[in-house]
Tab-separated table of C-alpha atoms and ligand atoms in Angstrom:
chain	number	residue	atom	x	y	z
A	190	UNK	CA	-5.801	-28.960	6.547
A	191	UNK	CA	-1.200	-29.718	7.448
A	192	UNK	CA	0.553	-26.081	7.957
A	193	UNK	CA	2.610	-24.554	5.613
A	194	UNK	CA	4.683	-23.945	7.567
A	195	UNK	CA	5.545	-27.807	8.309
A	196	UNK	CA	8.307	-28.389	6.069
A	197	UNK	CA	7.553	-31.757	4.601
A	198	UNK	CA	4.508	-30.544	3.672
A	199	UNK	CA	5.839	-26.980	2.252
A	200	UNK	CA	8.420	-28.228	0.516
A	201	UNK	CA	5.870	-30.549	-1.230
A	202	UNK	CA	3.280	-27.919	-2.860
A	203	UNK	CA	3.784	-24.479	-4.644
A	204	UNK	CA	1.815	-22.090	-2.970
A	205	UNK	CA	3.414	-23.636	0.510
A	206	UNK	CA	6.510	-21.640	-0.910
A	207	UNK	CA	5.036	-18.885	-2.097
A	208	UNK	CA	3.575	-17.887	0.586
A	209	UNK	CA	6.697	-18.899	2.652
A	210	UNK	CA	8.320	-16.224	0.623
A	211	UNK	CA	5.978	-13.521	0.497
A	212	UNK	CA	6.523	-13.631	4.360
A	213	UNK	CA	10.181	-13.160	3.592
A	214	UNK	CA	9.778	-10.466	1.529
A	215	UNK	CA	6.849	-8.836	4.102
A	216	UNK	CA	10.390	-9.566	6.812
A	217	UNK	CA	12.680	-7.321	4.482
A	218	UNK	CA	9.893	-4.228	4.733
A	219	UNK	CA	9.653	-4.634	8.217
A	220	UNK	CA	13.259	-4.890	9.224
A	221	UNK	CA	13.580	-1.305	6.639
A	222	UNK	CA	10.401	0.348	7.686
A	223	UNK	CA	12.011	-0.378	11.501
A	224	UNK	CA	15.657	0.803	11.079
A	225	UNK	CA	14.076	4.226	9.180
A	226	UNK	CA	12.040	4.535	11.980
A	227	UNK	CA	14.349	4.201	14.720
A	228	UNK	CA	16.960	7.009	12.769
A	229	UNK	CA	13.789	9.281	12.999
A	230	UNK	CA	12.745	8.047	16.808
A	231	UNK	CA	9.003	6.856	15.738
A	232	UNK	CA	6.858	4.144	15.804
A	233	UNK	CA	7.092	2.324	12.197
A	234	UNK	CA	3.212	3.244	11.453
A	235	UNK	CA	4.192	6.934	12.123
A	236	UNK	CA	6.427	6.926	9.500
A	237	UNK	CA	3.831	5.041	7.235
A	238	UNK	CA	1.317	7.740	8.099
A	239	UNK	CA	4.107	9.994	6.743
A	240	UNK	CA	5.151	8.959	3.418
A	241	UNK	CA	1.670	8.467	2.971
A	242	UNK	CA	0.693	12.524	3.861
A	243	UNK	CA	3.441	13.296	1.561
A	244	UNK	CA	1.773	11.124	-1.692
A	245	UNK	CA	-2.448	11.246	-1.655
A	246	UNK	CA	-4.418	14.023	-1.708
A	247	UNK	CA	-6.344	15.807	1.455
A	248	UNK	CA	-9.607	13.751	0.505
A	249	UNK	CA	-7.734	10.388	2.549
A	250	UNK	CA	-5.981	11.715	4.562
A	251	UNK	CA	-7.952	11.453	7.868
A	252	UNK	CA	-8.225	9.563	10.157
A	253	UNK	CA	-11.104	7.194	8.908
A	254	UNK	CA	-9.068	6.617	5.849
A	255	UNK	CA	-5.623	5.924	7.230
A	256	UNK	CA	-6.817	3.028	9.341
A	257	UNK	CA	-8.938	1.352	6.715
A	258	UNK	CA	-5.503	1.931	5.106
A	259	UNK	CA	-3.561	0.003	6.951
A	260	UNK	CA	-6.077	-2.220	8.408
A	261	UNK	CA	-6.054	-0.921	11.752
A	262	UNK	CA	-9.191	0.788	14.311
A	263	UNK	CA	-9.407	4.249	14.630
A	264	UNK	CA	-8.644	4.660	18.291
A	265	UNK	CA	-4.917	3.435	17.220
A	266	UNK	CA	-4.017	6.031	14.218
A	267	UNK	CA	-5.351	8.338	16.553
A	268	UNK	CA	-2.675	7.441	19.029
A	269	UNK	CA	-0.286	8.021	16.514
A	270	UNK	CA	-1.469	10.956	14.520
A	271	UNK	CA	-1.384	13.037	17.825
A	272	UNK	CA	1.765	11.621	18.837
A	273	UNK	CA	2.919	13.569	15.345
A	274	UNK	CA	1.080	16.145	15.735
A	275	UNK	CA	3.147	16.496	19.321
A	276	UNK	CA	6.379	16.643	17.095
A	277	UNK	CA	4.861	18.918	15.091
A	278	UNK	CA	5.777	16.571	11.942
A	279	UNK	CA	1.672	17.423	10.921
A	280	UNK	CA	-1.312	19.975	11.266
A	281	UNK	CA	-4.667	19.463	11.174
A	282	UNK	CA	-7.334	21.366	9.183
A	283	UNK	CA	-11.332	21.647	10.221
A	284	UNK	CA	-13.425	19.521	7.546
A	285	UNK	CA	-15.975	21.792	6.720
A	286	UNK	CA	-18.138	18.944	5.709
A	287	UNK	CA	-17.742	17.298	8.455
A	288	UNK	CA	-18.079	18.517	11.958
A	289	UNK	CA	-16.902	15.602	13.796
A	290	UNK	CA	-13.820	14.974	10.991
A	291	UNK	CA	-10.315	16.636	10.096
A	292	UNK	CA	-7.889	16.394	7.650
A	293	UNK	CA	-4.349	16.457	8.262
A	294	UNK	CA	-1.513	17.608	6.383
A	295	UNK	CA	2.752	18.136	7.126
A	296	UNK	CA	4.356	20.178	8.047
A	297	UNK	CA	7.715	21.562	6.931
A	298	UNK	CA	9.347	19.649	9.503
A	299	UNK	CA	7.273	16.718	8.709
A	300	UNK	CA	7.923	16.776	4.988
A	301	UNK	CA	11.370	16.636	5.361
A	302	UNK	CA	10.804	13.214	7.267
A	303	UNK	CA	8.335	12.347	4.658
A	304	UNK	CA	11.088	13.208	1.674
A	305	UNK	CA	13.852	11.426	3.276
A	306	UNK	CA	12.157	8.264	4.563
A	307	UNK	CA	10.238	7.592	1.472
A	308	UNK	CA	13.054	5.141	-0.163
A	309	UNK	CA	13.130	3.163	2.300
A	310	UNK	CA	12.099	0.348	0.345
A	311	UNK	CA	14.324	0.877	-2.307
A	312	UNK	CA	17.005	-2.302	-1.240
A	313	UNK	CA	13.367	-4.281	-2.025
A	314	UNK	CA	13.312	-2.605	-4.842
A	315	UNK	CA	16.432	-2.859	-6.971
A	316	UNK	CA	16.752	-6.549	-6.703
A	317	UNK	CA	13.857	-5.926	-9.321
A	318	UNK	CA	15.489	-3.793	-11.658
A	319	UNK	CA	18.231	-7.854	-12.824
A	320	UNK	CA	14.324	-9.642	-13.313
A	321	UNK	CA	13.913	-9.428	-17.608
A	322	UNK	CA	11.004	-7.932	-18.946
A	323	UNK	CA	8.485	-11.153	-18.749
A	324	UNK	CA	9.539	-11.865	-15.552
A	325	UNK	CA	8.430	-8.573	-13.654
A	326	UNK	CA	4.499	-8.504	-16.153
A	327	UNK	CA	4.055	-12.228	-14.232
A	328	UNK	CA	5.394	-10.795	-10.978
A	329	UNK	CA	3.469	-7.920	-11.375
A	330	UNK	CA	0.151	-9.599	-12.411
A	331	UNK	CA	0.315	-12.727	-9.554
A	332	UNK	CA	0.513	-10.433	-6.621
A	333	UNK	CA	-1.646	-7.913	-8.312
A	334	UNK	CA	-4.297	-11.219	-7.960
A	335	UNK	CA	-3.204	-11.890	-4.807
A	336	UNK	CA	-3.776	-8.637	-3.827
A	337	UNK	CA	-7.516	-8.113	-5.593
A	338	UNK	CA	-8.777	-12.254	-3.934
A	339	UNK	CA	-7.381	-10.999	-0.388
A	340	UNK	CA	-9.248	-7.693	-1.025
A	341	UNK	CA	-12.468	-9.591	-1.555
A	342	UNK	CA	-12.333	-12.362	0.474
A	343	UNK	CA	-11.724	-8.987	3.783
A	344	UNK	CA	-8.208	-9.958	4.103
A	345	UNK	CA	-7.323	-6.273	3.964
A	346	UNK	CA	-9.490	-3.336	3.402
A	347	UNK	CA	-8.992	-0.081	0.587
A	348	UNK	CA	-7.580	-1.100	-2.359
A	349	UNK	CA	-6.626	1.609	-5.160
A	350	UNK	CA	-6.115	-0.476	-8.179
A	351	UNK	CA	-6.740	-1.050	-11.641
A	352	UNK	CA	-9.761	-4.360	-10.610
A	353	UNK	CA	-11.834	-2.918	-8.126
A	354	UNK	CA	-12.144	0.430	-10.271
A	355	UNK	CA	-15.300	1.584	-11.876
A	356	UNK	CA	-13.179	2.597	-14.637
A	357	UNK	CA	-11.747	-0.743	-15.207
A	358	UNK	CA	-12.964	-3.125	-17.926
A	359	UNK	CA	-11.798	-6.191	-18.862
A	360	UNK	CA	-12.890	-7.546	-23.035
A	361	UNK	CA	-10.743	-10.269	-25.318
A	362	UNK	CA	-8.232	-11.140	-22.786
A	363	UNK	CA	-7.552	-6.542	-22.777
A	364	UNK	CA	-6.811	-4.077	-19.657
A	365	UNK	CA	-8.898	-1.013	-20.484
A	366	UNK	CA	-9.628	2.208	-18.745
A	367	UNK	CA	-11.896	4.018	-19.686
A	368	UNK	CA	-10.515	7.540	-17.604
A	369	UNK	CA	-7.822	7.165	-19.670
A	370	UNK	CA	-9.261	6.299	-22.832
A	371	UNK	CA	-6.053	3.763	-23.491
A	372	UNK	CA	-5.616	-0.056	-23.037
A	373	UNK	CA	-3.410	-1.018	-20.453
A	374	UNK	CA	-0.878	-3.821	-21.125
A	375	UNK	CA	0.397	-5.813	-17.980
A	376	UNK	CA	2.430	-3.984	-16.916
A	377	UNK	CA	0.504	-0.932	-16.918
A	378	UNK	CA	-2.125	-1.847	-14.153
A	379	UNK	CA	-1.816	0.247	-11.556
A	380	UNK	CA	-1.357	-0.310	-7.682
A	381	UNK	CA	-2.703	2.693	-6.451
A	382	UNK	CA	-4.038	5.152	-8.926
A	383	UNK	CA	-5.340	8.506	-8.037
A	384	UNK	CA	-7.780	8.766	-10.096
A	385	UNK	CA	-9.027	5.484	-8.812
A	386	UNK	CA	-13.014	5.699	-8.516
A	387	UNK	CA	-14.566	2.282	-6.011
A	388	UNK	CA	-16.212	0.661	-8.796
A	389	UNK	CA	-20.018	0.095	-6.456
B	34	SF4	S1	-8.280	5.232	-13.158
B	34	SF4	FE1	-6.439	4.318	-12.548
B	34	SF4	S2	-7.351	2.618	-11.062
B	34	SF4	FE2	-9.098	3.713	-12.734
B	34	SF4	S3	-8.500	1.669	-14.123
B	34	SF4	FE3	-7.777	3.452	-14.655
B	34	SF4	S4	-5.614	3.381	-14.579
B	34	SF4	FE4	-6.503	2.366	-12.989
């Protein structure tokens, strides 16, 4: 099989160019995140953890969940958690249902950094506002399908998207949420839903 980085091959195949384009976007994400972490003297994953804690419910704020969320090992996440604890940016609470586990939350100082950093990816979002509604809908649909396929292929772990939710139905060409008791237009499909219930 020819490499998608082989230019002669890449320039003949749209799938290869899409993957390379996604790589460029992920590079922009990486650079912006790196700049944000440097400003706060933290690592990129430490900034991502703080932002995650800011916007997600407490049952998701545990080492095992964070490891799966960021596709990292538990020891790697634990190392970051130790540093965030030492810096006084997070605190931990025992889990009454599991003595080996604990929940993490932000301290006042951690919340301040998380809130200040939460818009680091805005320069990627901003150009999208000039896309037409149809272009945005097509892009979102394609990306959701790609992410779902990568998740099914075991390449990326946790996804709280409609396609993996027990409340999601697709009938006669229509997306439907049984929890919201509502049809979902293509541009309403969620990628990170607080009400997501993993389909068994
Ligand atoms: S609960 Fe959320 S993720 Fe599940 S189908 Fe409804 S909107 Fe989508």
